[in-house]
């Protein structure tokens, strides 16, 4: 490879590094200013959430963007030659030698030799230092302001977002409590109750489905309260009906006791006093023992 190309490529890498440093400082300044604005916005309107994640993303994106832009705008060999001519006062020797590459002639050869000799003793660190850009001083100030705003600026909440969130949580807890109470009321005492009362089983299933809809946010609070009120009324009516049915005496299993009373009445009607007295004594004994 031509020594001129090797030297210009080293110079191009040096210029690219210098360019990346400048882009990074500018990107850091922009990220700090954007971060200050974002923190202020989240402090005034908490609906946007915690500013930490977005702020970190801003700084990461800034450095990544600076690196990508530096790669995209990396100096070519021609640009490196032009910058070297300008900074070293070579009066276009390097750029002319690069443009005349492949051309033969005594004068052209002398031009190439002169360009190579100029680059052989070049001190890249001294002649092309990584000097910080002028905006660097503003970066420190912006980072300090960002830290102060993030740590000290109070939460103002101009739209009352946190208060609304707290109210929504209270309502949600109240609905959840209401659902649990209705579940407890709808759940049968044992398996026999489900068999005897399919209405209670249906109410319990509806309550379970309602709880799932509330949990999955497939139903609004007003709709949930309305459905719960309907289910509560339906359940109360059914329980009242069941209590009335349970209050009636069950005749099954008591037929022998009723027959005994009938026999006593028949004995009195027929005038069989001895039999009537005997039946009355047996009834009295069973009543005293609590069997009737």
PDB file of C-alpha atoms in Angstrom:
ATOM      1  CA  UNK A   1       0.000   0.000   0.000  1.00  0.00           C
ATOM      2  CA  UNK A   2       1.201   3.500  -0.799  1.00  0.00           C
ATOM      3  CA  UNK A   3       2.769   5.109   2.313  1.00  0.00           C
ATOM      4  CA  UNK A   4       0.791   8.249   1.589  1.00  0.00           C
ATOM      5  CA  UNK A   5      -2.465   6.307   1.956  1.00  0.00           C
ATOM      6  CA  UNK A   6      -1.288   4.726   5.218  1.00  0.00           C
ATOM      7  CA  UNK A   7      -0.414   8.091   6.732  1.00  0.00           C
ATOM      8  CA  UNK A   8      -3.603   9.765   5.531  1.00  0.00           C
ATOM      9  CA  UNK A   9      -5.684   6.884   6.919  1.00  0.00           C
ATOM     10  CA  UNK A  10      -4.061   7.315  10.336  1.00  0.00           C
ATOM     11  CA  UNK A  11      -4.814  11.008  10.119  1.00  0.00           C
ATOM     12  CA  UNK A  12      -8.403  10.237   9.115  1.00  0.00           C
ATOM     13  CA  UNK A  13      -8.863   8.040  12.215  1.00  0.00           C
ATOM     14  CA  UNK A  14      -7.441  10.813  14.387  1.00  0.00           C
ATOM     15  CA  UNK A  15      -9.840  13.332  12.910  1.00  0.00           C
ATOM     16  CA  UNK A  16     -12.768  10.915  13.323  1.00  0.00           C
ATOM     17  CA  UNK A  17     -11.923  10.476  17.036  1.00  0.00           C
ATOM     18  CA  UNK A  18     -11.743  14.236  17.461  1.00  0.00           C
ATOM     19  CA  UNK A  19     -15.043  14.634  15.678  1.00  0.00           C
ATOM     20  CA  UNK A  20     -16.686  11.951  17.860  1.00  0.00           C
ATOM     21  CA  UNK A  21     -15.543  13.763  21.028  1.00  0.00           C
ATOM     22  CA  UNK A  22     -17.094  17.005  19.804  1.00  0.00           C
ATOM     23  CA  UNK A  23     -20.354  15.294  18.839  1.00  0.00           C
ATOM     24  CA  UNK A  24     -20.502  13.525  22.217  1.00  0.00           C
ATOM     25  CA  UNK A  25     -20.120  16.763  24.178  1.00  0.00           C
ATOM     26  CA  UNK A  26     -22.861  18.425  22.156  1.00  0.00           C
ATOM     27  CA  UNK A  27     -25.118  15.375  22.539  1.00  0.00           C
ATOM     28  CA  UNK A  28     -24.509  15.332  26.303  1.00  0.00           C
ATOM     29  CA  UNK A  29     -25.512  18.989  26.512  1.00  0.00           C
ATOM     30  CA  UNK A  30     -28.705  18.317  24.560  1.00  0.00           C
ATOM     31  CA  UNK A  31     -29.524  15.278  26.726  1.00  0.00           C
ATOM     32  CA  UNK A  32     -29.013  17.265  29.929  1.00  0.00           C
ATOM     33  CA  UNK A  33     -31.280  20.081  28.735  1.00  0.00           C
ATOM     34  CA  UNK A  34     -33.911  17.599  27.580  1.00  0.00           C
ATOM     35  CA  UNK A  35     -33.634  15.765  30.896  1.00  0.00           C
ATOM     36  CA  UNK A  36     -34.234  18.988  32.824  1.00  0.00           C
ATOM     37  CA  UNK A  37     -37.345  19.655  30.785  1.00  0.00           C
ATOM     38  CA  UNK A  38     -38.604  16.092  31.246  1.00  0.00           C
ATOM     39  CA  UNK A  39     -38.082  16.141  35.033  1.00  0.00           C
ATOM     40  CA  UNK A  40     -39.953  19.433  35.315  1.00  0.00           C
ATOM     41  CA  UNK A  41     -42.790  18.024  33.220  1.00  0.00           C
ATOM     42  CA  UNK A  42     -43.131  14.899  35.383  1.00  0.00           C
ATOM     43  CA  UNK A  43     -43.018  16.963  38.566  1.00  0.00           C
ATOM     44  CA  UNK A  44     -45.841  19.172  37.324  1.00  0.00           C
ATOM     45  CA  UNK A  45     -47.832  16.315  35.767  1.00  0.00           C
ATOM     46  CA  UNK A  46     -47.150  12.950  37.512  1.00  0.00           C
ATOM     47  CA  UNK A  47     -49.305  11.198  34.934  1.00  0.00           C
ATOM     48  CA  UNK A  48     -46.128  10.852  32.844  1.00  0.00           C
ATOM     49  CA  UNK A  49     -44.581   8.617  35.506  1.00  0.00           C
ATOM     50  CA  UNK A  50     -41.121   8.450  37.042  1.00  0.00           C
ATOM     51  CA  UNK A  51     -38.569  10.537  35.069  1.00  0.00           C
ATOM     52  CA  UNK A  52     -35.617   8.234  35.843  1.00  0.00           C
ATOM     53  CA  UNK A  53     -36.076   5.721  33.013  1.00  0.00           C
ATOM     54  CA  UNK A  54     -36.689   8.340  30.325  1.00  0.00           C
ATOM     55  CA  UNK A  55     -33.765  10.459  31.553  1.00  0.00           C
ATOM     56  CA  UNK A  56     -31.400   7.493  31.362  1.00  0.00           C
ATOM     57  CA  UNK A  57     -32.734   6.684  27.907  1.00  0.00           C
ATOM     58  CA  UNK A  58     -32.037  10.271  26.803  1.00  0.00           C
ATOM     59  CA  UNK A  59     -28.366  10.083  27.817  1.00  0.00           C
ATOM     60  CA  UNK A  60     -27.902   6.632  26.277  1.00  0.00           C
ATOM     61  CA  UNK A  61     -29.554   7.767  23.049  1.00  0.00           C
ATOM     62  CA  UNK A  62     -27.379  10.894  23.016  1.00  0.00           C
ATOM     63  CA  UNK A  63     -24.109   8.957  23.205  1.00  0.00           C
ATOM     64  CA  UNK A  64     -25.304   6.349  20.720  1.00  0.00           C
ATOM     65  CA  UNK A  65     -26.425   9.062  18.329  1.00  0.00           C
ATOM     66  CA  UNK A  66     -23.103  10.879  18.637  1.00  0.00           C
ATOM     67  CA  UNK A  67     -21.201   7.676  17.860  1.00  0.00           C
ATOM     68  CA  UNK A  68     -23.432   6.889  14.887  1.00  0.00           C
ATOM     69  CA  UNK A  69     -23.173  10.402  13.514  1.00  0.00           C
ATOM     70  CA  UNK A  70     -19.388  10.359  13.896  1.00  0.00           C
ATOM     71  CA  UNK A  71     -19.191   7.123  11.922  1.00  0.00           C
ATOM     72  CA  UNK A  72     -21.488   8.509   9.242  1.00  0.00           C
ATOM     73  CA  UNK A  73     -19.490  11.755   8.963  1.00  0.00           C
ATOM     74  CA  UNK A  74     -16.047  10.178   9.273  1.00  0.00           C
ATOM     75  CA  UNK A  75     -13.442  12.095   7.216  1.00  0.00           C
ATOM     76  CA  UNK A  76     -12.354  10.603   3.923  1.00  0.00           C
ATOM     77  CA  UNK A  77      -8.754  10.507   2.748  1.00  0.00           C
ATOM     78  CA  UNK A  78      -9.312  13.590   0.588  1.00  0.00           C
ATOM     79  CA  UNK A  79     -10.796  15.528   3.493  1.00  0.00           C
ATOM     80  CA  UNK A  80      -7.936  14.440   5.752  1.00  0.00           C
ATOM     81  CA  UNK A  81      -5.438  15.646   3.155  1.00  0.00           C
ATOM     82  CA  UNK A  82      -7.210  19.012   2.802  1.00  0.00           C
ATOM     83  CA  UNK A  83      -7.325  19.522   6.580  1.00  0.00           C
ATOM     84  CA  UNK A  84      -3.662  18.567   6.926  1.00  0.00           C
ATOM     85  CA  UNK A  85      -2.679  21.005   4.167  1.00  0.00           C
ATOM     86  CA  UNK A  86      -4.621  23.769   5.884  1.00  0.00           C
ATOM     87  CA  UNK A  87      -3.407  23.121   9.415  1.00  0.00           C
ATOM     88  CA  UNK A  88       0.255  22.421   8.517  1.00  0.00           C
ATOM     89  CA  UNK A  89       0.497  25.143   5.879  1.00  0.00           C
ATOM     90  CA  UNK A  90       1.502  22.689   3.124  1.00  0.00           C
ATOM     91  CA  UNK A  91      -0.193  24.670   0.353  1.00  0.00           C
ATOM     92  CA  UNK A  92      -2.221  21.733  -1.013  1.00  0.00           C
ATOM     93  CA  UNK A  93       0.772  19.402  -1.346  1.00  0.00           C
ATOM     94  CA  UNK A  94      -1.003  16.429   0.237  1.00  0.00           C
ATOM     95  CA  UNK A  95      -4.322  16.917  -1.557  1.00  0.00           C
ATOM     96  CA  UNK A  96      -2.571  17.483  -4.894  1.00  0.00           C
ATOM     97  CA  UNK A  97      -0.464  14.336  -4.453  1.00  0.00           C
ATOM     98  CA  UNK A  98      -3.610  12.326  -3.665  1.00  0.00           C
ATOM     99  CA  UNK A  99      -5.418  13.671  -6.709  1.00  0.00           C
ATOM    100  CA  UNK A 100      -2.429  12.990  -8.991  1.00  0.00           C
ATOM    101  CA  UNK A 101      -2.200   9.397  -7.897  1.00  0.00           C
ATOM    102  CA  UNK A 102      -1.508   7.117 -10.854  1.00  0.00           C
ATOM    103  CA  UNK A 103      -0.154   9.928 -13.040  1.00  0.00           C
ATOM    104  CA  UNK A 104       3.432   9.451 -14.290  1.00  0.00           C
ATOM    105  CA  UNK A 105       6.058  12.142 -14.738  1.00  0.00           C
ATOM    106  CA  UNK A 106       9.126  13.623 -13.065  1.00  0.00           C
ATOM    107  CA  UNK A 107       7.204  16.518 -11.544  1.00  0.00           C
ATOM    108  CA  UNK A 108       4.459  14.224 -10.260  1.00  0.00           C
ATOM    109  CA  UNK A 109       6.992  11.897  -8.685  1.00  0.00           C
ATOM    110  CA  UNK A 110       8.668  14.825  -6.948  1.00  0.00           C
ATOM    111  CA  UNK A 111       5.246  15.930  -5.663  1.00  0.00           C
ATOM    112  CA  UNK A 112       4.573  12.482  -4.211  1.00  0.00           C
ATOM    113  CA  UNK A 113       7.980  12.323  -2.565  1.00  0.00           C
ATOM    114  CA  UNK A 114       7.520  15.753  -1.016  1.00  0.00           C
ATOM    115  CA  UNK A 115       4.067  14.804   0.363  1.00  0.00           C
ATOM    116  CA  UNK A 116       5.412  11.586   1.907  1.00  0.00           C
ATOM    117  CA  UNK A 117       8.326  13.409   3.497  1.00  0.00           C
ATOM    118  CA  UNK A 118       5.950  15.950   5.015  1.00  0.00           C
ATOM    119  CA  UNK A 119       3.895  13.224   6.656  1.00  0.00           C
ATOM    120  CA  UNK A 120       6.758  11.056   7.889  1.00  0.00           C
ATOM    121  CA  UNK A 121       7.619  13.308  10.827  1.00  0.00           C
ATOM    122  CA  UNK A 122       4.053  14.366  11.565  1.00  0.00           C
ATOM    123  CA  UNK A 123       3.123  14.387  15.277  1.00  0.00           C
ATOM    124  CA  UNK A 124      -0.604  13.644  15.270  1.00  0.00           C
ATOM    125  CA  UNK A 125      -1.036  14.348  19.005  1.00  0.00           C
ATOM    126  CA  UNK A 126       0.616  17.746  18.752  1.00  0.00           C
ATOM    127  CA  UNK A 127      -0.760  18.904  15.440  1.00  0.00           C
ATOM    128  CA  UNK A 128      -4.243  17.376  15.816  1.00  0.00           C
ATOM    129  CA  UNK A 129      -4.995  17.417  19.576  1.00  0.00           C
ATOM    130  CA  UNK A 130      -8.293  16.276  21.023  1.00  0.00           C
ATOM    131  CA  UNK A 131      -9.319  19.717  22.200  1.00  0.00           C
ATOM    132  CA  UNK A 132     -12.675  19.983  23.964  1.00  0.00           C
ATOM    133  CA  UNK A 133     -15.286  22.109  22.232  1.00  0.00           C
ATOM    134  CA  UNK A 134     -16.314  25.442  23.679  1.00  0.00           C
ATOM    135  CA  UNK A 135     -19.708  24.166  24.779  1.00  0.00           C
ATOM    136  CA  UNK A 136     -18.081  21.801  27.288  1.00  0.00           C
ATOM    137  CA  UNK A 137     -18.364  24.351  30.073  1.00  0.00           C
ATOM    138  CA  UNK A 138     -22.113  24.477  29.549  1.00  0.00           C
ATOM    139  CA  UNK A 139     -22.322  20.698  29.902  1.00  0.00           C
ATOM    140  CA  UNK A 140     -21.149  20.800  33.508  1.00  0.00           C
ATOM    141  CA  UNK A 141     -23.621  23.551  34.364  1.00  0.00           C
ATOM    142  CA  UNK A 142     -26.525  21.712  32.691  1.00  0.00           C
ATOM    143  CA  UNK A 143     -25.678  18.447  34.498  1.00  0.00           C
ATOM    144  CA  UNK A 144     -25.616  20.266  37.822  1.00  0.00           C
ATOM    145  CA  UNK A 145     -28.985  21.879  37.121  1.00  0.00           C
ATOM    146  CA  UNK A 146     -30.381  18.487  36.109  1.00  0.00           C
ATOM    147  CA  UNK A 147     -29.228  16.908  39.402  1.00  0.00           C
ATOM    148  CA  UNK A 148     -30.680  19.760  41.473  1.00  0.00           C
ATOM    149  CA  UNK A 149     -34.026  19.692  39.678  1.00  0.00           C
ATOM    150  CA  UNK A 150     -34.260  15.905  39.970  1.00  0.00           C
ATOM    151  CA  UNK A 151     -33.416  15.880  43.689  1.00  0.00           C
ATOM    152  CA  UNK A 152     -35.042  19.062  44.987  1.00  0.00           C
ATOM    153  CA  UNK A 153     -37.900  20.118  42.733  1.00  0.00           C
ATOM    154  CA  UNK A 154     -41.183  19.268  44.540  1.00  0.00           C
ATOM    155  CA  UNK A 155     -44.091  17.264  43.163  1.00  0.00           C
ATOM    156  CA  UNK A 156     -46.772  19.847  42.330  1.00  0.00           C
ATOM    157  CA  UNK A 157     -49.313  17.688  40.457  1.00  0.00           C
ATOM    158  CA  UNK A 158     -51.228  20.504  38.767  1.00  0.00           C
ATOM    159  CA  UNK A 159     -53.959  18.201  37.419  1.00  0.00           C
ATOM    160  CA  UNK A 160     -54.512  16.288  40.681  1.00  0.00           C
ATOM    161  CA  UNK A 161     -53.454  12.980  39.136  1.00  0.00           C
ATOM    162  CA  UNK A 162     -52.280  11.352  42.358  1.00  0.00           C
ATOM    163  CA  UNK A 163     -55.510  12.286  44.135  1.00  0.00           C
ATOM    164  CA  UNK A 164     -57.514  10.692  41.329  1.00  0.00           C
ATOM    165  CA  UNK A 165     -55.379   7.556  41.520  1.00  0.00           C
ATOM    166  CA  UNK A 166     -55.970   7.347  45.277  1.00  0.00           C
ATOM    167  CA  UNK A 167     -59.728   7.770  44.810  1.00  0.00           C
ATOM    168  CA  UNK A 168     -59.763   5.109  42.111  1.00  0.00           C
ATOM    169  CA  UNK A 169     -57.913   2.719  44.415  1.00  0.00           C
ATOM    170  CA  UNK A 170     -60.422   3.331  47.210  1.00  0.00           C
ATOM    171  CA  UNK A 171     -63.313   2.654  44.820  1.00  0.00           C
ATOM    172  CA  UNK A 172     -61.628  -0.470  43.526  1.00  0.00           C
ATOM    173  CA  UNK A 173     -61.076  -1.771  47.053  1.00  0.00           C
ATOM    174  CA  UNK A 174     -64.696  -1.020  47.944  1.00  0.00           C
ATOM    175  CA  UNK A 175     -65.949  -2.920  44.908  1.00  0.00           C
ATOM    176  CA  UNK A 176     -63.633  -5.822  45.704  1.00  0.00           C
ATOM    177  CA  UNK A 177     -65.008  -5.921  49.259  1.00  0.00           C
ATOM    178  CA  UNK A 178     -68.558  -5.806  47.942  1.00  0.00           C
ATOM    179  CA  UNK A 179     -67.811  -8.661  45.567  1.00  0.00           C
ATOM    180  CA  UNK A 180     -66.332 -10.758  48.387  1.00  0.00           C
ATOM    181  CA  UNK A 181     -69.388 -10.182  50.554  1.00  0.00           C
ATOM    182  CA  UNK A 182     -71.745 -11.163  47.765  1.00  0.00           C
ATOM    183  CA  UNK A 183     -69.585 -14.229  47.101  1.00  0.00           C
ATOM    184  CA  UNK A 184     -69.882 -15.238  50.722  1.00  0.00           C
ATOM    185  CA  UNK A 185     -73.622 -14.715  50.647  1.00  0.00           C
ATOM    186  CA  UNK A 186     -74.001 -16.583  47.377  1.00  0.00           C
ATOM    187  CA  UNK A 187     -71.815 -19.542  48.296  1.00  0.00           C
ATOM    188  CA  UNK A 188     -74.021 -22.446  49.555  1.00  0.00           C
ATOM    189  CA  UNK A 189     -73.474 -23.929  52.999  1.00  0.00           C
ATOM    190  CA  UNK A 190     -72.803 -27.412  51.648  1.00  0.00           C
ATOM    191  CA  UNK A 191     -73.070 -29.425  48.477  1.00  0.00           C
ATOM    192  CA  UNK A 192     -76.652 -30.418  49.297  1.00  0.00           C
ATOM    193  CA  UNK A 193     -77.710 -26.762  49.073  1.00  0.00           C
ATOM    194  CA  UNK A 194     -76.466 -26.605  45.481  1.00  0.00           C
ATOM    195  CA  UNK A 195     -78.424 -29.727  44.628  1.00  0.00           C
ATOM    196  CA  UNK A 196     -81.576 -28.448  46.306  1.00  0.00           C
ATOM    197  CA  UNK A 197     -81.227 -24.859  45.069  1.00  0.00           C
ATOM    198  CA  UNK A 198     -80.007 -24.482  41.484  1.00  0.00           C
ATOM    199  CA  UNK A 199     -80.906 -20.766  41.746  1.00  0.00           C
ATOM    200  CA  UNK A 200     -78.196 -20.221  44.348  1.00  0.00           C
ATOM    201  CA  UNK A 201     -75.705 -22.086  42.202  1.00  0.00           C
ATOM    202  CA  UNK A 202     -76.603 -19.841  39.265  1.00  0.00           C
ATOM    203  CA  UNK A 203     -76.179 -16.697  41.410  1.00  0.00           C
ATOM    204  CA  UNK A 204     -72.807 -17.933  42.642  1.00  0.00           C
ATOM    205  CA  UNK A 205     -71.661 -18.523  39.053  1.00  0.00           C
ATOM    206  CA  UNK A 206     -72.800 -15.034  38.062  1.00  0.00           C
ATOM    207  CA  UNK A 207     -70.887 -13.515  40.957  1.00  0.00           C
ATOM    208  CA  UNK A 208     -67.738 -15.379  39.944  1.00  0.00           C
ATOM    209  CA  UNK A 209     -68.096 -14.117  36.376  1.00  0.00           C
ATOM    210  CA  UNK A 210     -68.705 -10.581  37.651  1.00  0.00           C
ATOM    211  CA  UNK A 211     -65.557 -10.747  39.768  1.00  0.00           C
ATOM    212  CA  UNK A 212     -63.554 -11.867  36.732  1.00  0.00           C
ATOM    213  CA  UNK A 213     -64.943  -8.976  34.664  1.00  0.00           C
ATOM    214  CA  UNK A 214     -64.006  -6.488  37.375  1.00  0.00           C
ATOM    215  CA  UNK A 215     -60.521  -7.911  37.694  1.00  0.00           C
ATOM    216  CA  UNK A 216     -60.001  -7.838  33.938  1.00  0.00           C
ATOM    217  CA  UNK A 217     -61.405  -4.289  33.619  1.00  0.00           C
ATOM    218  CA  UNK A 218     -64.066  -5.538  31.211  1.00  0.00           C
ATOM    219  CA  UNK A 219     -66.761  -3.755  33.194  1.00  0.00           C
ATOM    220  CA  UNK A 220     -67.038  -0.261  34.602  1.00  0.00           C
ATOM    221  CA  UNK A 221     -67.604   0.462  38.278  1.00  0.00           C
ATOM    222  CA  UNK A 222     -71.185   1.657  37.732  1.00  0.00           C
ATOM    223  CA  UNK A 223     -72.053  -1.444  35.731  1.00  0.00           C
ATOM    224  CA  UNK A 224     -70.510  -3.655  38.391  1.00  0.00           C
ATOM    225  CA  UNK A 225     -72.452  -1.986  41.197  1.00  0.00           C
ATOM    226  CA  UNK A 226     -75.706  -2.287  39.252  1.00  0.00           C
ATOM    227  CA  UNK A 227     -75.136  -5.994  38.570  1.00  0.00           C
ATOM    228  CA  UNK A 228     -74.185  -6.612  42.189  1.00  0.00           C
ATOM    229  CA  UNK A 229     -77.362  -4.899  43.374  1.00  0.00           C
ATOM    230  CA  UNK A 230     -79.464  -7.107  41.076  1.00  0.00           C
ATOM    231  CA  UNK A 231     -77.720 -10.266  42.234  1.00  0.00           C
ATOM    232  CA  UNK A 232     -78.107  -9.246  45.884  1.00  0.00           C
ATOM    233  CA  UNK A 233     -81.866  -8.706  45.464  1.00  0.00           C
ATOM    234  CA  UNK A 234     -82.255 -11.984  43.596  1.00  0.00           C
ATOM    235  CA  UNK A 235     -80.308 -13.863  46.259  1.00  0.00           C
ATOM    236  CA  UNK A 236     -82.285 -12.301  49.122  1.00  0.00           C
ATOM    237  CA  UNK A 237     -85.620 -13.207  47.543  1.00  0.00           C
ATOM    238  CA  UNK A 238     -84.517 -16.774  47.011  1.00  0.00           C
ATOM    239  CA  UNK A 239     -83.207 -17.133  50.576  1.00  0.00           C
ATOM    240  CA  UNK A 240     -86.492 -15.771  51.966  1.00  0.00           C
ATOM    241  CA  UNK A 241     -88.387 -18.320  49.901  1.00  0.00           C
ATOM    242  CA  UNK A 242     -86.144 -21.120  51.125  1.00  0.00           C
ATOM    243  CA  UNK A 243     -86.641 -20.062  54.761  1.00  0.00           C
ATOM    244  CA  UNK A 244     -90.399 -20.121  54.323  1.00  0.00           C
ATOM    245  CA  UNK A 245     -90.201 -23.611  52.844  1.00  0.00           C
ATOM    246  CA  UNK A 246     -87.923 -24.813  55.632  1.00  0.00           C
ATOM    247  CA  UNK A 247     -90.320 -23.373  58.253  1.00  0.00           C
ATOM    248  CA  UNK A 248     -93.076 -25.810  57.138  1.00  0.00           C
ATOM    249  CA  UNK A 249     -93.028 -29.130  59.041  1.00  0.00           C
ATOM    250  CA  UNK A 250     -91.842 -32.114  57.103  1.00  0.00           C
ATOM    251  CA  UNK A 251     -94.542 -34.739  57.212  1.00  0.00           C
ATOM    252  CA  UNK A 252     -92.334 -37.520  55.946  1.00  0.00           C
ATOM    253  CA  UNK A 253     -91.121 -39.643  58.861  1.00  0.00           C
ATOM    254  CA  UNK A 254     -93.891 -38.396  61.242  1.00  0.00           C
ATOM    255  CA  UNK A 255     -96.738 -40.546  59.922  1.00  0.00           C
ATOM    256  CA  UNK A 256     -96.616 -43.028  62.839  1.00  0.00           C
ATOM    257  CA  UNK A 257     -96.971 -40.183  65.350  1.00  0.00           C
ATOM    258  CA  UNK A 258     -99.935 -38.746  63.446  1.00  0.00           C
ATOM    259  CA  UNK A 259    -101.541 -42.198  63.202  1.00  0.00           C
ATOM    260  CA  UNK A 260    -101.300 -42.494  66.997  1.00  0.00           C
ATOM    261  CA  UNK A 261    -103.207 -39.248  67.405  1.00  0.00           C
ATOM    262  CA  UNK A 262    -105.802 -40.390  64.878  1.00  0.00           C
ATOM    263  CA  UNK A 263    -106.275 -43.641  66.774  1.00  0.00           C
ATOM    264  CA  UNK A 264    -106.860 -41.714  70.000  1.00  0.00           C
ATOM    265  CA  UNK A 265    -109.457 -39.577  68.312  1.00  0.00           C
ATOM    266  CA  UNK A 266    -111.179 -42.619  66.778  1.00  0.00           C
ATOM    267  CA  UNK A 267    -111.216 -44.447  70.125  1.00  0.00           C
ATOM    268  CA  UNK A 268    -112.905 -41.489  71.788  1.00  0.00           C
ATOM    269  CA  UNK A 269    -115.420 -41.269  68.947  1.00  0.00           C
ATOM    270  CA  UNK A 270    -116.293 -45.010  69.230  1.00  0.00           C
ATOM    271  CA  UNK A 271    -116.566 -44.855  72.971  1.00  0.00           C
ATOM    272  CA  UNK A 272    -113.615 -47.178  73.637  1.00  0.00           C
ATOM    273  CA  UNK A 273    -112.444 -45.375  76.708  1.00  0.00           C
ATOM    274  CA  UNK A 274    -109.851 -47.960  77.772  1.00  0.00           C
ATOM    275  CA  UNK A 275    -108.149 -47.783  74.413  1.00  0.00           C
ATOM    276  CA  UNK A 276    -108.382 -43.987  74.440  1.00  0.00           C
ATOM    277  CA  UNK A 277    -106.726 -43.767  77.853  1.00  0.00           C
ATOM    278  CA  UNK A 278    -103.945 -46.095  76.715  1.00  0.00           C
ATOM    279  CA  UNK A 279    -103.337 -44.027  73.555  1.00  0.00           C
ATOM    280  CA  UNK A 280    -103.345 -40.794  75.593  1.00  0.00           C
ATOM    281  CA  UNK A 281    -100.779 -42.177  78.029  1.00  0.00           C
ATOM    282  CA  UNK A 282     -98.470 -43.193  75.179  1.00  0.00           C
ATOM    283  CA  UNK A 283     -98.779 -39.762  73.587  1.00  0.00           C
ATOM    284  CA  UNK A 284     -98.037 -38.077  76.889  1.00  0.00           C
ATOM    285  CA  UNK A 285     -94.910 -40.207  77.370  1.00  0.00           C
ATOM    286  CA  UNK A 286     -93.606 -39.438  73.901  1.00  0.00           C
ATOM    287  CA  UNK A 287     -94.226 -35.727  74.389  1.00  0.00           C
ATOM    288  CA  UNK A 288     -92.369 -35.812  77.709  1.00  0.00           C
ATOM    289  CA  UNK A 289     -89.413 -37.588  76.054  1.00  0.00           C
ATOM    290  CA  UNK A 290     -89.286 -35.002  73.252  1.00  0.00           C
ATOM    291  CA  UNK A 291     -89.985 -37.505  70.527  1.00  0.00           C
ATOM    292  CA  UNK A 292     -92.912 -35.484  69.174  1.00  0.00           C
TER     293      UNK A 292
END
